[in-house]
Amino acid sequence: MAYQSEIEKLERRYQENPDQWFAALADQYRKTGNMELAVSVVRAGLEKRPNYVSGHIVLGRCLLDEKKDAEAAGVFQRVLELDAENIMALKTLAEIA
């Protein structure tokens, strides 16, 4: 129930400003197990904001949840290109390896 109200809140914000809220909404979809929608939302957002680190992190987490480790590693490598000291990316790449 808590997830649903959070999703509804984020969906409203996303409708108002998708460029700002796509990563948060996609992550919430991921947490509820709706991977197809999560990946769709985050990829669409990254097309408009290709350098948005948080969006790439959410995409990487989605791919890990889908057991697509190699693809996720590529996404986290991209995070490091954007932010060479990103702890999340470094830790996740170490875990994948």
PDB file of N, CA and C in Angstrom:
ATOM      1  N   MET A   1       0.814  -1.185   0.000  1.00  0.00           N
ATOM      2  CA  MET A   1       0.000   0.000   0.000  1.00  0.00           C
ATOM      3  C   MET A   1       0.865   1.259   0.000  1.00  0.00           C
ATOM      4  N   ALA A   2       1.927   1.257   0.806  1.00  0.00           N
ATOM      5  CA  ALA A   2       2.800   2.429   0.865  1.00  0.00           C
ATOM      6  C   ALA A   2       3.468   2.676  -0.477  1.00  0.00           C
ATOM      7  N   TYR A   3       3.874   1.585  -1.132  1.00  0.00           N
ATOM      8  CA  TYR A   3       4.493   1.733  -2.446  1.00  0.00           C
ATOM      9  C   TYR A   3       3.514   2.364  -3.428  1.00  0.00           C
ATOM     10  N   GLN A   4       2.249   1.948  -3.381  1.00  0.00           N
ATOM     11  CA  GLN A   4       1.272   2.459  -4.334  1.00  0.00           C
ATOM     12  C   GLN A   4       1.069   3.955  -4.181  1.00  0.00           C
ATOM     13  N   SER A   5       0.956   4.438  -2.945  1.00  0.00           N
ATOM     14  CA  SER A   5       0.765   5.872  -2.768  1.00  0.00           C
ATOM     15  C   SER A   5       2.008   6.643  -3.208  1.00  0.00           C
ATOM     16  N   GLU A   6       3.185   6.069  -2.982  1.00  0.00           N
ATOM     17  CA  GLU A   6       4.429   6.703  -3.445  1.00  0.00           C
ATOM     18  C   GLU A   6       4.470   6.734  -4.969  1.00  0.00           C
ATOM     19  N   ILE A   7       4.073   5.661  -5.603  1.00  0.00           N
ATOM     20  CA  ILE A   7       4.035   5.625  -7.073  1.00  0.00           C
ATOM     21  C   ILE A   7       3.063   6.676  -7.596  1.00  0.00           C
ATOM     22  N   GLU A   8       1.894   6.764  -6.995  1.00  0.00           N
ATOM     23  CA  GLU A   8       0.911   7.756  -7.442  1.00  0.00           C
ATOM     24  C   GLU A   8       1.451   9.172  -7.314  1.00  0.00           C
ATOM     25  N   LYS A   9       2.128   9.456  -6.212  1.00  0.00           N
ATOM     26  CA  LYS A   9       2.715  10.775  -6.002  1.00  0.00           C
ATOM     27  C   LYS A   9       3.781  11.055  -7.067  1.00  0.00           C
ATOM     28  N   LEU A  10       4.633  10.080  -7.314  1.00  0.00           N
ATOM     29  CA  LEU A  10       5.699  10.264  -8.310  1.00  0.00           C
ATOM     30  C   LEU A  10       5.146  10.342  -9.732  1.00  0.00           C
ATOM     31  N   GLU A  11       4.088   9.606 -10.001  1.00  0.00           N
ATOM     32  CA  GLU A  11       3.474   9.688 -11.336  1.00  0.00           C
ATOM     33  C   GLU A  11       2.927  11.091 -11.591  1.00  0.00           C
ATOM     34  N   ARG A  12       2.325  11.684 -10.584  1.00  0.00           N
ATOM     35  CA  ARG A  12       1.826  13.059 -10.739  1.00  0.00           C
ATOM     36  C   ARG A  12       2.986  14.023 -10.992  1.00  0.00           C
ATOM     37  N   ARG A  13       4.039  13.883 -10.232  1.00  0.00           N
ATOM     38  CA  ARG A  13       5.208  14.756 -10.418  1.00  0.00           C
ATOM     39  C   ARG A  13       5.840  14.524 -11.790  1.00  0.00           C
ATOM     40  N   TYR A  14       5.890  13.274 -12.199  1.00  0.00           N
ATOM     41  CA  TYR A  14       6.457  12.925 -13.501  1.00  0.00           C
ATOM     42  C   TYR A  14       5.645  13.553 -14.635  1.00  0.00           C
ATOM     43  N   GLN A  15       4.335  13.546 -14.499  1.00  0.00           N
ATOM     44  CA  GLN A  15       3.483  14.163 -15.513  1.00  0.00           C
ATOM     45  C   GLN A  15       3.759  15.661 -15.636  1.00  0.00           C
ATOM     46  N   GLU A  16       4.059  16.297 -14.512  1.00  0.00           N
ATOM     47  CA  GLU A  16       4.342  17.727 -14.502  1.00  0.00           C
ATOM     48  C   GLU A  16       5.741  18.045 -15.029  1.00  0.00           C
ATOM     49  N   ASN A  17       6.707  17.193 -14.716  1.00  0.00           N
ATOM     50  CA  ASN A  17       8.089  17.456 -15.099  1.00  0.00           C
ATOM     51  C   ASN A  17       8.843  16.139 -15.264  1.00  0.00           C
ATOM     52  N   PRO A  18       8.664  15.464 -16.400  1.00  0.00           N
ATOM     53  CA  PRO A  18       9.282  14.154 -16.583  1.00  0.00           C
ATOM     54  C   PRO A  18      10.812  14.173 -16.538  1.00  0.00           C
ATOM     55  N   ASP A  19      11.421  15.249 -16.998  1.00  0.00           N
ATOM     56  CA  ASP A  19      12.882  15.310 -17.006  1.00  0.00           C
ATOM     57  C   ASP A  19      13.477  15.306 -15.604  1.00  0.00           C
ATOM     58  N   GLN A  20      12.731  15.772 -14.632  1.00  0.00           N
ATOM     59  CA  GLN A  20      13.221  15.814 -13.258  1.00  0.00           C
ATOM     60  C   GLN A  20      12.886  14.540 -12.484  1.00  0.00           C
ATOM     61  N   TRP A  21      11.770  13.901 -12.782  1.00  0.00           N
ATOM     62  CA  TRP A  21      11.260  12.823 -11.918  1.00  0.00           C
ATOM     63  C   TRP A  21      11.376  11.424 -12.497  1.00  0.00           C
ATOM     64  N   PHE A  22      11.924  11.267 -13.698  1.00  0.00           N
ATOM     65  CA  PHE A  22      11.930   9.936 -14.310  1.00  0.00           C
ATOM     66  C   PHE A  22      12.721   8.907 -13.508  1.00  0.00           C
ATOM     67  N   ALA A  23      13.846   9.291 -12.952  1.00  0.00           N
ATOM     68  CA  ALA A  23      14.663   8.313 -12.223  1.00  0.00           C
ATOM     69  C   ALA A  23      13.966   7.851 -10.947  1.00  0.00           C
ATOM     70  N   ALA A  24      13.390   8.772 -10.216  1.00  0.00           N
ATOM     71  CA  ALA A  24      12.692   8.407  -8.973  1.00  0.00           C
ATOM     72  C   ALA A  24      11.494   7.510  -9.262  1.00  0.00           C
ATOM     73  N   LEU A  25      10.739   7.844 -10.306  1.00  0.00           N
ATOM     74  CA  LEU A  25       9.579   7.022 -10.653  1.00  0.00           C
ATOM     75  C   LEU A  25      10.022   5.640 -11.108  1.00  0.00           C
ATOM     76  N   ALA A  26      11.036   5.587 -11.954  1.00  0.00           N
ATOM     77  CA  ALA A  26      11.528   4.291 -12.433  1.00  0.00           C
ATOM     78  C   ALA A  26      12.038   3.438 -11.275  1.00  0.00           C
ATOM     79  N   ASP A  27      12.720   4.053 -10.326  1.00  0.00           N
ATOM     80  CA  ASP A  27      13.220   3.295  -9.179  1.00  0.00           C
ATOM     81  C   ASP A  27      12.075   2.747  -8.340  1.00  0.00           C
ATOM     82  N   GLN A  28      11.016   3.514  -8.210  1.00  0.00           N
ATOM     83  CA  GLN A  28       9.856   3.032  -7.456  1.00  0.00           C
ATOM     84  C   GLN A  28       9.195   1.865  -8.183  1.00  0.00           C
ATOM     85  N   TYR A  29       9.089   1.964  -9.501  1.00  0.00           N
ATOM     86  CA  TYR A  29       8.564   0.835 -10.281  1.00  0.00           C
ATOM     87  C   TYR A  29       9.451  -0.395 -10.078  1.00  0.00           C
ATOM     88  N   ARG A  30      10.772  -0.186 -10.072  1.00  0.00           N
ATOM     89  CA  ARG A  30      11.714  -1.293  -9.856  1.00  0.00           C
ATOM     90  C   ARG A  30      11.474  -1.959  -8.511  1.00  0.00           C
ATOM     91  N   LYS A  31      11.290  -1.151  -7.489  1.00  0.00           N
ATOM     92  CA  LYS A  31      11.091  -1.687  -6.142  1.00  0.00           C
ATOM     93  C   LYS A  31       9.824  -2.517  -6.029  1.00  0.00           C
ATOM     94  N   THR A  32       8.830  -2.211  -6.854  1.00  0.00           N
ATOM     95  CA  THR A  32       7.587  -2.984  -6.820  1.00  0.00           C
ATOM     96  C   THR A  32       7.619  -4.162  -7.796  1.00  0.00           C
ATOM     97  N   GLY A  33       8.747  -4.322  -8.497  1.00  0.00           N
ATOM     98  CA  GLY A  33       8.900  -5.462  -9.396  1.00  0.00           C
ATOM     99  C   GLY A  33       8.406  -5.234 -10.808  1.00  0.00           C
ATOM    100  N   ASN A  34       8.032  -4.013 -11.142  1.00  0.00           N
ATOM    101  CA  ASN A  34       7.550  -3.712 -12.489  1.00  0.00           C
ATOM    102  C   ASN A  34       8.739  -3.287 -13.349  1.00  0.00           C
ATOM    103  N   MET A  35       9.591  -4.263 -13.679  1.00  0.00           N
ATOM    104  CA  MET A  35      10.841  -3.987 -14.375  1.00  0.00           C
ATOM    105  C   MET A  35      10.625  -3.427 -15.773  1.00  0.00           C
ATOM    106  N   GLU A  36       9.659  -3.955 -16.481  1.00  0.00           N
ATOM    107  CA  GLU A  36       9.433  -3.493 -17.853  1.00  0.00           C
ATOM    108  C   GLU A  36       9.130  -1.992 -17.868  1.00  0.00           C
ATOM    109  N   LEU A  37       8.246  -1.565 -16.993  1.00  0.00           N
ATOM    110  CA  LEU A  37       7.892  -0.146 -16.931  1.00  0.00           C
ATOM    111  C   LEU A  37       9.063   0.679 -16.397  1.00  0.00           C
ATOM    112  N   ALA A  38       9.770   0.158 -15.414  1.00  0.00           N
ATOM    113  CA  ALA A  38      10.918   0.869 -14.850  1.00  0.00           C
ATOM    114  C   ALA A  38      11.968   1.134 -15.920  1.00  0.00           C
ATOM    115  N   VAL A  39      12.320   0.103 -16.672  1.00  0.00           N
ATOM    116  CA  VAL A  39      13.346   0.247 -17.706  1.00  0.00           C
ATOM    117  C   VAL A  39      12.858   1.194 -18.800  1.00  0.00           C
ATOM    118  N   SER A  40      11.611   1.087 -19.167  1.00  0.00           N
ATOM    119  CA  SER A  40      11.055   1.959 -20.200  1.00  0.00           C
ATOM    120  C   SER A  40      11.126   3.424 -19.791  1.00  0.00           C
ATOM    121  N   VAL A  41      10.715   3.726 -18.563  1.00  0.00           N
ATOM    122  CA  VAL A  41      10.716   5.106 -18.075  1.00  0.00           C
ATOM    123  C   VAL A  41      12.140   5.639 -17.970  1.00  0.00           C
ATOM    124  N   VAL A  42      13.033   4.855 -17.419  1.00  0.00           N
ATOM    125  CA  VAL A  42      14.393   5.360 -17.214  1.00  0.00           C
ATOM    126  C   VAL A  42      15.132   5.519 -18.542  1.00  0.00           C
ATOM    127  N   ARG A  43      14.932   4.610 -19.479  1.00  0.00           N
ATOM    128  CA  ARG A  43      15.591   4.759 -20.783  1.00  0.00           C
ATOM    129  C   ARG A  43      15.066   5.989 -21.530  1.00  0.00           C
ATOM    130  N   ALA A  44      13.770   6.222 -21.455  1.00  0.00           N
ATOM    131  CA  ALA A  44      13.198   7.414 -22.099  1.00  0.00           C
ATOM    132  C   ALA A  44      13.769   8.682 -21.470  1.00  0.00           C
ATOM    133  N   GLY A  45      13.896   8.689 -20.175  1.00  0.00           N
ATOM    134  CA  GLY A  45      14.460   9.851 -19.496  1.00  0.00           C
ATOM    135  C   GLY A  45      15.920  10.074 -19.851  1.00  0.00           C
ATOM    136  N   LEU A  46      16.680   8.990 -19.969  1.00  0.00           N
ATOM    137  CA  LEU A  46      18.099   9.113 -20.298  1.00  0.00           C
ATOM    138  C   LEU A  46      18.315   9.561 -21.738  1.00  0.00           C
ATOM    139  N   GLU A  47      17.342   9.335 -22.594  1.00  0.00           N
ATOM    140  CA  GLU A  47      17.453   9.864 -23.951  1.00  0.00           C
ATOM    141  C   GLU A  47      17.478  11.389 -23.929  1.00  0.00           C
ATOM    142  N   LYS A  48      16.735  11.974 -23.017  1.00  0.00           N
ATOM    143  CA  LYS A  48      16.683  13.434 -22.897  1.00  0.00           C
ATOM    144  C   LYS A  48      17.796  13.980 -22.015  1.00  0.00           C
ATOM    145  N   ARG A  49      18.206  13.191 -21.025  1.00  0.00           N
ATOM    146  CA  ARG A  49      19.247  13.627 -20.082  1.00  0.00           C
ATOM    147  C   ARG A  49      20.326  12.550 -19.992  1.00  0.00           C
ATOM    148  N   PRO A  50      21.130  12.403 -21.043  1.00  0.00           N
ATOM    149  CA  PRO A  50      22.091  11.299 -21.102  1.00  0.00           C
ATOM    150  C   PRO A  50      23.222  11.371 -20.076  1.00  0.00           C
ATOM    151  N   ASN A  51      23.404  12.493 -19.431  1.00  0.00           N
ATOM    152  CA  ASN A  51      24.469  12.627 -18.443  1.00  0.00           C
ATOM    153  C   ASN A  51      23.958  12.635 -17.001  1.00  0.00           C
ATOM    154  N   TYR A  52      22.725  12.196 -16.810  1.00  0.00           N
ATOM    155  CA  TYR A  52      22.120  12.200 -15.477  1.00  0.00           C
ATOM    156  C   TYR A  52      22.534  10.928 -14.732  1.00  0.00           C
ATOM    157  N   VAL A  53      23.459  11.090 -13.810  1.00  0.00           N
ATOM    158  CA  VAL A  53      24.059   9.955 -13.109  1.00  0.00           C
ATOM    159  C   VAL A  53      23.007   9.109 -12.400  1.00  0.00           C
ATOM    160  N   SER A  54      22.077   9.732 -11.697  1.00  0.00           N
ATOM    161  CA  SER A  54      21.063   8.969 -10.959  1.00  0.00           C
ATOM    162  C   SER A  54      20.227   8.100 -11.883  1.00  0.00           C
ATOM    163  N   GLY A  55      19.942   8.591 -13.064  1.00  0.00           N
ATOM    164  CA  GLY A  55      19.197   7.793 -14.033  1.00  0.00           C
ATOM    165  C   GLY A  55      19.958   6.547 -14.444  1.00  0.00           C
ATOM    166  N   HIS A  56      21.246   6.695 -14.661  1.00  0.00           N
ATOM    167  CA  HIS A  56      22.072   5.536 -15.022  1.00  0.00           C
ATOM    168  C   HIS A  56      22.150   4.532 -13.874  1.00  0.00           C
ATOM    169  N   ILE A  57      22.217   5.030 -12.662  1.00  0.00           N
ATOM    170  CA  ILE A  57      22.254   4.125 -11.510  1.00  0.00           C
ATOM    171  C   ILE A  57      20.964   3.327 -11.412  1.00  0.00           C
ATOM    172  N   VAL A  58      19.836   3.971 -11.604  1.00  0.00           N
ATOM    173  CA  VAL A  58      18.554   3.259 -11.569  1.00  0.00           C
ATOM    174  C   VAL A  58      18.509   2.218 -12.689  1.00  0.00           C
ATOM    175  N   LEU A  59      18.947   2.587 -13.887  1.00  0.00           N
ATOM    176  CA  LEU A  59      18.971   1.625 -14.990  1.00  0.00           C
ATOM    177  C   LEU A  59      19.869   0.444 -14.640  1.00  0.00           C
ATOM    178  N   GLY A  60      21.035   0.716 -14.092  1.00  0.00           N
ATOM    179  CA  GLY A  60      21.931  -0.371 -13.697  1.00  0.00           C
ATOM    180  C   GLY A  60      21.309  -1.294 -12.667  1.00  0.00           C
ATOM    181  N   ARG A  61      20.610  -0.739 -11.702  1.00  0.00           N
ATOM    182  CA  ARG A  61      19.940  -1.563 -10.687  1.00  0.00           C
ATOM    183  C   ARG A  61      18.837  -2.425 -11.312  1.00  0.00           C
ATOM    184  N   CYS A  62      18.106  -1.829 -12.252  1.00  0.00           N
ATOM    185  CA  CYS A  62      17.063  -2.603 -12.945  1.00  0.00           C
ATOM    186  C   CYS A  62      17.690  -3.794 -13.662  1.00  0.00           C
ATOM    187  N   LEU A  63      18.780  -3.543 -14.351  1.00  0.00           N
ATOM    188  CA  LEU A  63      19.440  -4.615 -15.105  1.00  0.00           C
ATOM    189  C   LEU A  63      19.985  -5.689 -14.168  1.00  0.00           C
ATOM    190  N   LEU A  64      20.511  -5.288 -13.027  1.00  0.00           N
ATOM    191  CA  LEU A  64      20.959  -6.277 -12.044  1.00  0.00           C
ATOM    192  C   LEU A  64      19.788  -7.124 -11.549  1.00  0.00           C
ATOM    193  N   ASP A  65      18.672  -6.473 -11.283  1.00  0.00           N
ATOM    194  CA  ASP A  65      17.487  -7.200 -10.827  1.00  0.00           C
ATOM    195  C   ASP A  65      17.014  -8.203 -11.881  1.00  0.00           C
ATOM    196  N   GLU A  66      17.254  -7.878 -13.149  1.00  0.00           N
ATOM    197  CA  GLU A  66      16.873  -8.764 -14.247  1.00  0.00           C
ATOM    198  C   GLU A  66      17.962  -9.794 -14.564  1.00  0.00           C
ATOM    199  N   LYS A  67      19.010  -9.807 -13.753  1.00  0.00           N
ATOM    200  CA  LYS A  67      20.136 -10.746 -13.924  1.00  0.00           C
ATOM    201  C   LYS A  67      20.898 -10.503 -15.220  1.00  0.00           C
ATOM    202  N   LYS A  68      20.965  -9.253 -15.636  1.00  0.00           N
ATOM    203  CA  LYS A  68      21.714  -8.859 -16.836  1.00  0.00           C
ATOM    204  C   LYS A  68      22.990  -8.154 -16.380  1.00  0.00           C
ATOM    205  N   ASP A  69      23.865  -8.941 -15.748  1.00  0.00           N
ATOM    206  CA  ASP A  69      25.050  -8.372 -15.114  1.00  0.00           C
ATOM    207  C   ASP A  69      25.987  -7.682 -16.097  1.00  0.00           C
ATOM    208  N   ALA A  70      26.198  -8.261 -17.266  1.00  0.00           N
ATOM    209  CA  ALA A  70      27.121  -7.666 -18.232  1.00  0.00           C
ATOM    210  C   ALA A  70      26.612  -6.305 -18.710  1.00  0.00           C
ATOM    211  N   GLU A  71      25.325  -6.233 -18.992  1.00  0.00           N
ATOM    212  CA  GLU A  71      24.748  -4.964 -19.426  1.00  0.00           C
ATOM    213  C   GLU A  71      24.778  -3.945 -18.288  1.00  0.00           C
ATOM    214  N   ALA A  72      24.506  -4.405 -17.079  1.00  0.00           N
ATOM    215  CA  ALA A  72      24.558  -3.520 -15.913  1.00  0.00           C
ATOM    216  C   ALA A  72      25.976  -2.987 -15.714  1.00  0.00           C
ATOM    217  N   ALA A  73      26.969  -3.832 -15.906  1.00  0.00           N
ATOM    218  CA  ALA A  73      28.358  -3.393 -15.759  1.00  0.00           C
ATOM    219  C   ALA A  73      28.666  -2.254 -16.731  1.00  0.00           C
ATOM    220  N   GLY A  74      28.168  -2.363 -17.956  1.00  0.00           N
ATOM    221  CA  GLY A  74      28.361  -1.293 -18.928  1.00  0.00           C
ATOM    222  C   GLY A  74      27.721   0.009 -18.479  1.00  0.00           C
ATOM    223  N   VAL A  75      26.554  -0.087 -17.877  1.00  0.00           N
ATOM    224  CA  VAL A  75      25.865   1.106 -17.381  1.00  0.00           C
ATOM    225  C   VAL A  75      26.664   1.730 -16.240  1.00  0.00           C
ATOM    226  N   PHE A  76      27.167   0.903 -15.323  1.00  0.00           N
ATOM    227  CA  PHE A  76      27.939   1.445 -14.210  1.00  0.00           C
ATOM    228  C   PHE A  76      29.293   1.990 -14.674  1.00  0.00           C
ATOM    229  N   GLN A  77      29.831   1.440 -15.752  1.00  0.00           N
ATOM    230  CA  GLN A  77      31.037   2.034 -16.354  1.00  0.00           C
ATOM    231  C   GLN A  77      30.717   3.443 -16.851  1.00  0.00           C
ATOM    232  N   ARG A  78      29.542   3.609 -17.443  1.00  0.00           N
ATOM    233  CA  ARG A  78      29.110   4.929 -17.908  1.00  0.00           C
ATOM    234  C   ARG A  78      28.996   5.897 -16.729  1.00  0.00           C
ATOM    235  N   VAL A  79      28.490   5.411 -15.605  1.00  0.00           N
ATOM    236  CA  VAL A  79      28.415   6.249 -14.409  1.00  0.00           C
ATOM    237  C   VAL A  79      29.810   6.749 -14.043  1.00  0.00           C
ATOM    238  N   LEU A  80      30.802   5.862 -14.121  1.00  0.00           N
ATOM    239  CA  LEU A  80      32.163   6.269 -13.778  1.00  0.00           C
ATOM    240  C   LEU A  80      32.733   7.260 -14.792  1.00  0.00           C
ATOM    241  N   GLU A  81      32.300   7.182 -16.032  1.00  0.00           N
ATOM    242  CA  GLU A  81      32.719   8.181 -17.024  1.00  0.00           C
ATOM    243  C   GLU A  81      32.181   9.564 -16.637  1.00  0.00           C
ATOM    244  N   LEU A  82      30.985   9.575 -16.087  1.00  0.00           N
ATOM    245  CA  LEU A  82      30.360  10.830 -15.687  1.00  0.00           C
ATOM    246  C   LEU A  82      30.844  11.316 -14.329  1.00  0.00           C
ATOM    247  N   ASP A  83      31.157  10.376 -13.443  1.00  0.00           N
ATOM    248  CA  ASP A  83      31.577  10.695 -12.077  1.00  0.00           C
ATOM    249  C   ASP A  83      32.579   9.632 -11.642  1.00  0.00           C
ATOM    250  N   ALA A  84      33.850   9.904 -11.864  1.00  0.00           N
ATOM    251  CA  ALA A  84      34.908   8.907 -11.659  1.00  0.00           C
ATOM    252  C   ALA A  84      35.005   8.392 -10.229  1.00  0.00           C
ATOM    253  N   GLU A  85      34.434   9.087  -9.273  1.00  0.00           N
ATOM    254  CA  GLU A  85      34.530   8.669  -7.881  1.00  0.00           C
ATOM    255  C   GLU A  85      33.194   8.200  -7.307  1.00  0.00           C
ATOM    256  N   ASN A  86      32.268   7.826  -8.164  1.00  0.00           N
ATOM    257  CA  ASN A  86      30.948   7.411  -7.703  1.00  0.00           C
ATOM    258  C   ASN A  86      31.055   6.085  -6.951  1.00  0.00           C
ATOM    259  N   ILE A  87      30.807   6.152  -5.661  1.00  0.00           N
ATOM    260  CA  ILE A  87      30.956   4.985  -4.788  1.00  0.00           C
ATOM    261  C   ILE A  87      30.001   3.857  -5.186  1.00  0.00           C
ATOM    262  N   MET A  88      28.763   4.210  -5.522  1.00  0.00           N
ATOM    263  CA  MET A  88      27.779   3.196  -5.906  1.00  0.00           C
ATOM    264  C   MET A  88      28.273   2.399  -7.111  1.00  0.00           C
ATOM    265  N   ALA A  89      28.782   3.088  -8.122  1.00  0.00           N
ATOM    266  CA  ALA A  89      29.260   2.419  -9.328  1.00  0.00           C
ATOM    267  C   ALA A  89      30.479   1.556  -9.016  1.00  0.00           C
ATOM    268  N   LEU A  90      31.413   2.097  -8.248  1.00  0.00           N
ATOM    269  CA  LEU A  90      32.618   1.336  -7.904  1.00  0.00           C
ATOM    270  C   LEU A  90      32.263   0.069  -7.130  1.00  0.00           C
ATOM    271  N   LYS A  91      31.398   0.221  -6.147  1.00  0.00           N
ATOM    272  CA  LYS A  91      30.991  -0.934  -5.323  1.00  0.00           C
ATOM    273  C   LYS A  91      30.255  -1.974  -6.162  1.00  0.00           C
ATOM    274  N   THR A  92      29.351  -1.514  -6.999  1.00  0.00           N
ATOM    275  CA  THR A  92      28.566  -2.453  -7.800  1.00  0.00           C
ATOM    276  C   THR A  92      29.434  -3.174  -8.816  1.00  0.00           C
ATOM    277  N   LEU A  93      30.346  -2.474  -9.445  1.00  0.00           N
ATOM    278  CA  LEU A  93      31.251  -3.128 -10.400  1.00  0.00           C
ATOM    279  C   LEU A  93      32.137  -4.155  -9.694  1.00  0.00           C
ATOM    280  N   ALA A  94      32.556  -3.858  -8.483  1.00  0.00           N
ATOM    281  CA  ALA A  94      33.354  -4.831  -7.708  1.00  0.00           C
ATOM    282  C   ALA A  94      32.515  -6.078  -7.397  1.00  0.00           C
ATOM    283  N   GLU A  95      31.249  -5.885  -7.056  1.00  0.00           N
ATOM    284  CA  GLU A  95      30.372  -7.021  -6.767  1.00  0.00           C
ATOM    285  C   GLU A  95      30.107  -7.855  -8.016  1.00  0.00           C
ATOM    286  N   ILE A  96      29.955  -7.197  -9.163  1.00  0.00           N
ATOM    287  CA  ILE A  96      29.713  -7.925 -10.421  1.00  0.00           C
ATOM    288  C   ILE A  96      30.927  -8.760 -10.781  1.00  0.00           C
ATOM    289  N   ALA A  97      32.125  -8.180 -10.576  1.00  0.00           N
ATOM    290  CA  ALA A  97      33.355  -8.875 -10.908  1.00  0.00           C
ATOM    291  C   ALA A  97      33.553 -10.075  -9.988  1.00  0.00           C
TER     292      ALA A  97
END
